[in-house]
Short mmCIF file of C-alpha atoms in Angstrom, two decimals:
data_model
loop_
_atom_site.label_atom_id
_atom_site.label_comp_id
_atom_site.label_asym_id
_atom_site.label_seq_id
_atom_site.Cartn_x
_atom_site.Cartn_y
_atom_site.Cartn_z
CA UNK A 100 4.35 16.01 -4.67
CA UNK A 101 1.07 15.26 -2.34
CA UNK A 102 2.41 15.30 1.14
CA UNK A 103 0.33 13.09 3.98
CA UNK A 104 0.23 13.38 7.27
CA UNK A 105 -0.88 11.19 10.03
CA UNK A 106 -2.01 11.85 13.52
CA UNK A 107 -1.48 10.58 16.07
CA UNK A 108 1.35 8.27 15.08
CA UNK A 109 0.76 5.89 17.75
CA UNK A 110 -2.43 5.01 19.90
CA UNK A 111 -3.23 3.15 23.13
CA UNK A 112 -6.78 2.78 24.15
CA UNK A 113 -9.05 0.27 26.27
CA UNK A 114 -11.36 -2.15 24.87
CA UNK A 115 -14.47 -0.16 23.87
CA UNK A 116 -13.36 3.32 23.29
CA UNK A 117 -14.16 5.21 20.41
CA UNK A 118 -10.77 5.98 18.44
CA UNK A 119 -10.53 8.29 15.57
CA UNK A 120 -7.28 8.50 13.21
CA UNK A 121 -6.47 11.49 11.22
CA UNK A 122 -5.21 12.62 7.82
CA UNK A 123 -4.06 15.64 6.20
CA UNK A 124 -2.92 16.11 2.83
CA UNK A 125 -1.38 18.94 0.37
CA UNK A 126 -2.80 18.60 -3.05
CA UNK A 127 -5.94 17.83 -4.51
CA UNK A 128 -6.57 14.50 -5.09
CA UNK A 129 -9.44 12.12 -7.06
CA UNK A 130 -9.40 9.43 -4.19
CA UNK A 131 -8.43 8.66 -0.62
CA UNK A 132 -7.67 4.95 0.64
CA UNK A 133 -7.97 3.67 4.41
CA UNK A 134 -5.96 0.31 4.63
CA UNK A 135 -5.10 -1.88 7.41
CA UNK A 136 -2.10 -3.99 8.25
CA UNK A 137 -1.53 -6.01 10.89
CA UNK A 138 2.24 -7.03 11.75
CA UNK A 139 4.65 -8.81 9.84
CA UNK A 140 0.83 -9.26 7.33
CA UNK A 141 -0.42 -7.49 3.98
CA UNK A 142 -2.51 -4.61 3.41
CA UNK A 143 -6.03 -4.52 3.77
CA UNK A 144 -7.95 -1.81 1.85
CA UNK A 145 -10.97 -0.64 4.63
CA UNK A 146 -12.36 2.30 2.31
CA UNK A 147 -11.88 4.00 -0.78
CA UNK A 148 -13.67 7.72 -0.99
CA UNK A 149 -13.75 10.99 -2.84
CA UNK A 150 -16.42 12.66 -0.87
CA UNK A 151 -18.86 12.67 1.95
CA UNK A 152 -19.00 9.60 4.54
CA UNK A 153 -18.60 5.37 4.47
CA UNK A 154 -19.53 3.34 7.31
CA UNK A 155 -18.73 -0.65 6.98
CA UNK A 156 -19.24 -2.14 10.53
CA UNK A 157 -17.61 -0.23 13.44
CA UNK A 158 -16.12 1.61 10.70
CA UNK A 159 -16.85 5.19 9.46
CA UNK A 160 -14.57 7.30 7.17
CA UNK A 161 -15.34 10.43 5.95
CA UNK A 162 -13.47 13.31 3.91
CA UNK A 163 -13.75 16.81 3.70
CA UNK A 164 -12.36 17.80 -0.20
CA UNK A 165 -12.33 21.59 0.87
CA UNK A 166 -10.10 21.15 3.81
CA UNK A 167 -8.40 18.16 2.56
CA UNK A 168 -8.76 15.87 5.12
CA UNK A 169 -9.85 12.86 6.17
CA UNK A 170 -11.07 10.78 9.86
CA UNK A 171 -10.98 7.06 10.23
CA UNK A 172 -13.42 6.45 13.08
CA UNK A 173 -13.37 3.44 15.28
CA UNK A 174 -16.98 2.19 17.22
CA UNK A 175 -16.56 0.33 20.27
CA UNK A 176 -13.00 -0.87 19.82
CA UNK A 177 -11.45 -4.04 19.92
CA UNK A 178 -8.24 -5.79 20.90
CA UNK A 179 -8.52 -7.55 17.08
CA UNK A 180 -8.70 -3.90 15.73
CA UNK A 181 -4.77 -3.81 16.53
CA UNK A 182 -3.12 -2.92 13.65
CA UNK A 183 -1.60 -0.22 11.74
CA UNK A 184 -3.90 2.11 9.92
CA UNK A 185 -2.30 3.79 7.22
CA UNK A 186 -4.21 7.05 4.62
CA UNK A 187 -3.03 7.06 0.92
CA UNK A 188 -4.03 9.31 -1.52
CA UNK A 189 -4.19 9.10 -5.59
CA UNK A 190 -4.40 12.13 -7.70
CA UNK A 191 -2.80 14.98 -7.54
CA UNK A 192 -0.87 14.46 -10.31
CA UNK A 193 0.87 10.89 -8.91
CA UNK A 194 -0.25 7.81 -10.84
CA UNK A 195 0.13 5.30 -7.64
CA UNK A 196 -0.65 5.92 -4.12
CA UNK A 197 0.99 8.05 -1.97
CA UNK A 198 1.00 7.01 1.84
CA UNK A 199 0.96 8.37 4.82
CA UNK A 200 3.26 6.72 7.21
CA UNK A 201 0.47 4.77 9.29
CA UNK A 202 -1.07 5.06 12.68
CA UNK A 203 0.26 2.32 15.05
CA UNK A 204 -3.27 1.50 17.09
CA UNK A 205 -3.12 -0.63 20.32
CA UNK A 206 -6.38 -1.78 22.19
CA UNK A 207 -5.96 -3.40 25.24
CA UNK A 208 -8.58 -5.77 26.83
CA UNK B 20 -7.45 -18.85 -3.67
CA UNK B 21 -8.35 -15.49 -5.93
CA UNK B 22 -6.39 -12.97 -4.52
CA UNK B 23 -3.02 -11.12 -5.04
CA UNK B 24 -0.34 -13.75 -4.90
CA UNK B 25 3.54 -12.83 -4.51
CA UNK B 26 6.36 -15.42 -4.96
CA UNK B 27 8.79 -15.91 -3.17
CA UNK B 28 7.54 -14.63 0.62
CA UNK B 29 10.73 -13.58 1.64
CA UNK B 30 14.05 -14.00 -0.24
CA UNK B 31 17.85 -13.55 1.53
CA UNK B 32 20.47 -13.12 -1.29
CA UNK B 33 24.11 -11.18 -0.73
CA UNK B 34 24.74 -7.99 -1.90
CA UNK B 35 25.94 -7.86 -5.87
CA UNK B 36 23.28 -10.54 -6.72
CA UNK B 37 19.95 -10.04 -8.85
CA UNK B 38 16.94 -11.23 -7.40
CA UNK B 39 13.24 -11.23 -9.08
CA UNK B 40 9.83 -11.13 -7.71
CA UNK B 41 6.93 -12.57 -9.52
CA UNK B 42 3.24 -10.97 -8.76
CA UNK B 43 -0.17 -12.66 -10.10
CA UNK B 44 -3.07 -9.96 -9.86
CA UNK B 45 -6.57 -11.03 -9.81
CA UNK B 46 -7.49 -12.14 -12.84
CA UNK B 47 -9.80 -9.57 -14.25
CA UNK B 48 -8.01 -6.67 -13.59
CA UNK B 49 -6.05 -4.73 -15.90
CA UNK B 50 -3.93 -2.49 -13.21
CA UNK B 51 -1.07 -3.52 -11.80
CA UNK B 52 1.17 -1.92 -9.02
CA UNK B 53 4.61 -2.54 -7.43
CA UNK B 54 5.18 -0.70 -4.31
CA UNK B 55 8.33 -0.06 -1.60
CA UNK B 56 7.92 -0.78 2.18
CA UNK B 57 10.73 -0.34 4.65
CA UNK B 58 10.65 -0.66 8.16
CA UNK B 59 8.33 1.64 10.22
CA UNK B 60 7.26 3.54 7.21
CA UNK B 61 4.67 3.62 4.71
CA UNK B 62 4.56 2.22 1.21
CA UNK B 63 6.14 3.90 -1.70
CA UNK B 64 5.34 3.73 -4.95
CA UNK B 65 7.64 2.16 -7.82
CA UNK B 66 5.88 1.57 -10.90
CA UNK B 67 2.54 0.58 -12.42
CA UNK B 68 1.06 -1.19 -15.85
CA UNK B 69 -2.15 -0.44 -17.56
CA UNK B 70 -2.38 -4.27 -19.34
CA UNK B 71 0.99 -4.95 -20.33
CA UNK B 72 1.89 -1.14 -21.01
CA UNK B 73 3.82 0.62 -18.12
CA UNK B 74 2.95 3.85 -17.83
CA UNK B 75 5.16 5.02 -15.25
CA UNK B 76 8.30 4.10 -14.38
CA UNK B 77 10.21 6.99 -13.38
CA UNK B 78 9.53 6.15 -9.78
CA UNK B 79 11.85 3.14 -9.98
CA UNK B 80 14.20 3.77 -6.85
CA UNK B 81 17.31 3.35 -9.87
CA UNK B 82 18.26 1.70 -12.94
CA UNK B 83 18.67 -0.75 -11.18
CA UNK B 84 15.20 -1.49 -11.13
CA UNK B 85 13.13 -3.12 -13.73
CA UNK B 86 9.56 -4.77 -14.25
CA UNK B 87 7.34 -6.12 -16.58
CA UNK B 88 3.89 -7.51 -17.78
CA UNK B 89 4.39 -9.29 -20.89
CA UNK B 90 1.47 -10.33 -21.32
CA UNK B 91 -1.21 -8.12 -19.07
CA UNK B 92 -1.36 -10.89 -16.81
CA UNK B 93 1.48 -11.50 -14.29
CA UNK B 94 4.52 -9.30 -13.77
CA UNK B 95 7.39 -9.15 -12.48
CA UNK B 96 9.87 -7.19 -10.67
CA UNK B 97 14.21 -7.30 -11.15
CA UNK B 98 16.57 -5.52 -9.17
CA UNK B 99 20.24 -5.98 -10.45
CA UNK B 100 23.27 -5.71 -8.10
CA UNK B 101 21.48 -5.64 -5.12
CA UNK B 102 22.42 -3.27 -2.22
CA UNK B 103 21.76 -3.84 1.51
CA UNK B 104 19.92 -0.49 1.31
CA UNK B 105 17.40 -2.41 -1.33
CA UNK B 106 16.24 -4.42 2.07
CA UNK B 107 12.60 -3.96 2.38
CA UNK B 108 9.25 -5.72 1.66
CA UNK B 109 8.11 -5.34 -2.09
CA UNK B 110 4.35 -5.19 -2.31
CA UNK B 111 1.97 -5.70 -5.60
CA UNK B 112 -1.17 -4.34 -6.15
CA UNK B 113 -4.07 -4.97 -8.58
CA UNK B 114 -7.26 -3.43 -9.54
CA UNK B 115 -9.94 -3.19 -12.11
CA UNK B 116 -9.95 0.50 -13.70
CA UNK B 117 -9.97 2.79 -10.63
CA UNK B 118 -11.41 0.68 -8.00
CA UNK B 119 -10.09 -0.54 -4.74
CA UNK B 120 -6.75 -1.96 -4.98
CA UNK B 121 -5.80 -5.37 -3.80
CA UNK B 122 -2.69 -5.74 -2.08
CA UNK B 123 -0.84 -9.43 -2.23
CA UNK B 124 1.09 -10.86 0.83
CA UNK B 125 4.66 -8.97 -0.41
CA UNK B 126 7.86 -10.23 -0.48
CA UNK B 127 10.38 -9.52 1.83
CA UNK B 128 13.68 -9.06 0.92
CA UNK B 129 17.20 -9.28 2.89
CA UNK B 130 20.17 -8.24 1.66
CA UNK B 131 23.47 -9.38 3.03
#
């Protein structure tokens, strides 16, 4: 079974700061997902990646397959970025996604 | 709205009752997934369908849980003889093949 660890669990930062959330997993995968969940809300997929780097607006996701590690970066953070960010992996013998516990991000004005 | 929809959004039931949740995926998506999320935790995988075939159900939490997708379109998740420990958010997601998964808003279940 794949173990997915995220760090930090909680992060509070000031508006404009550069944010990094890390994710590591224990077993080889076919893809890694970064997801965003607002309080009481549904889950939105931000990125799905299997190698390299992807960028969408102020969000950047990278993955290092050899080291079994991924990072999600937010540049010029804004209070509306406040949410729970969840890393999830697929493959490695499992059919559905295996999720981390999430990183609770608060961006203060 | 052409996203994934779930019904009901909230359900309160008494212990021992049966409940059924419905998920309507995005129309061209052939794969449908059910997940459960308890407070403060990441979601956990329960089961999934490719078209009408249920390809994985060993992760269903007990034999009180069952799911169907009879015509390869909408899906239902039933919990029989509910217990207080079943209180959680039940999430549905769909995708086409191995592309991005799109999540529904979830059904929040409270068992009294």
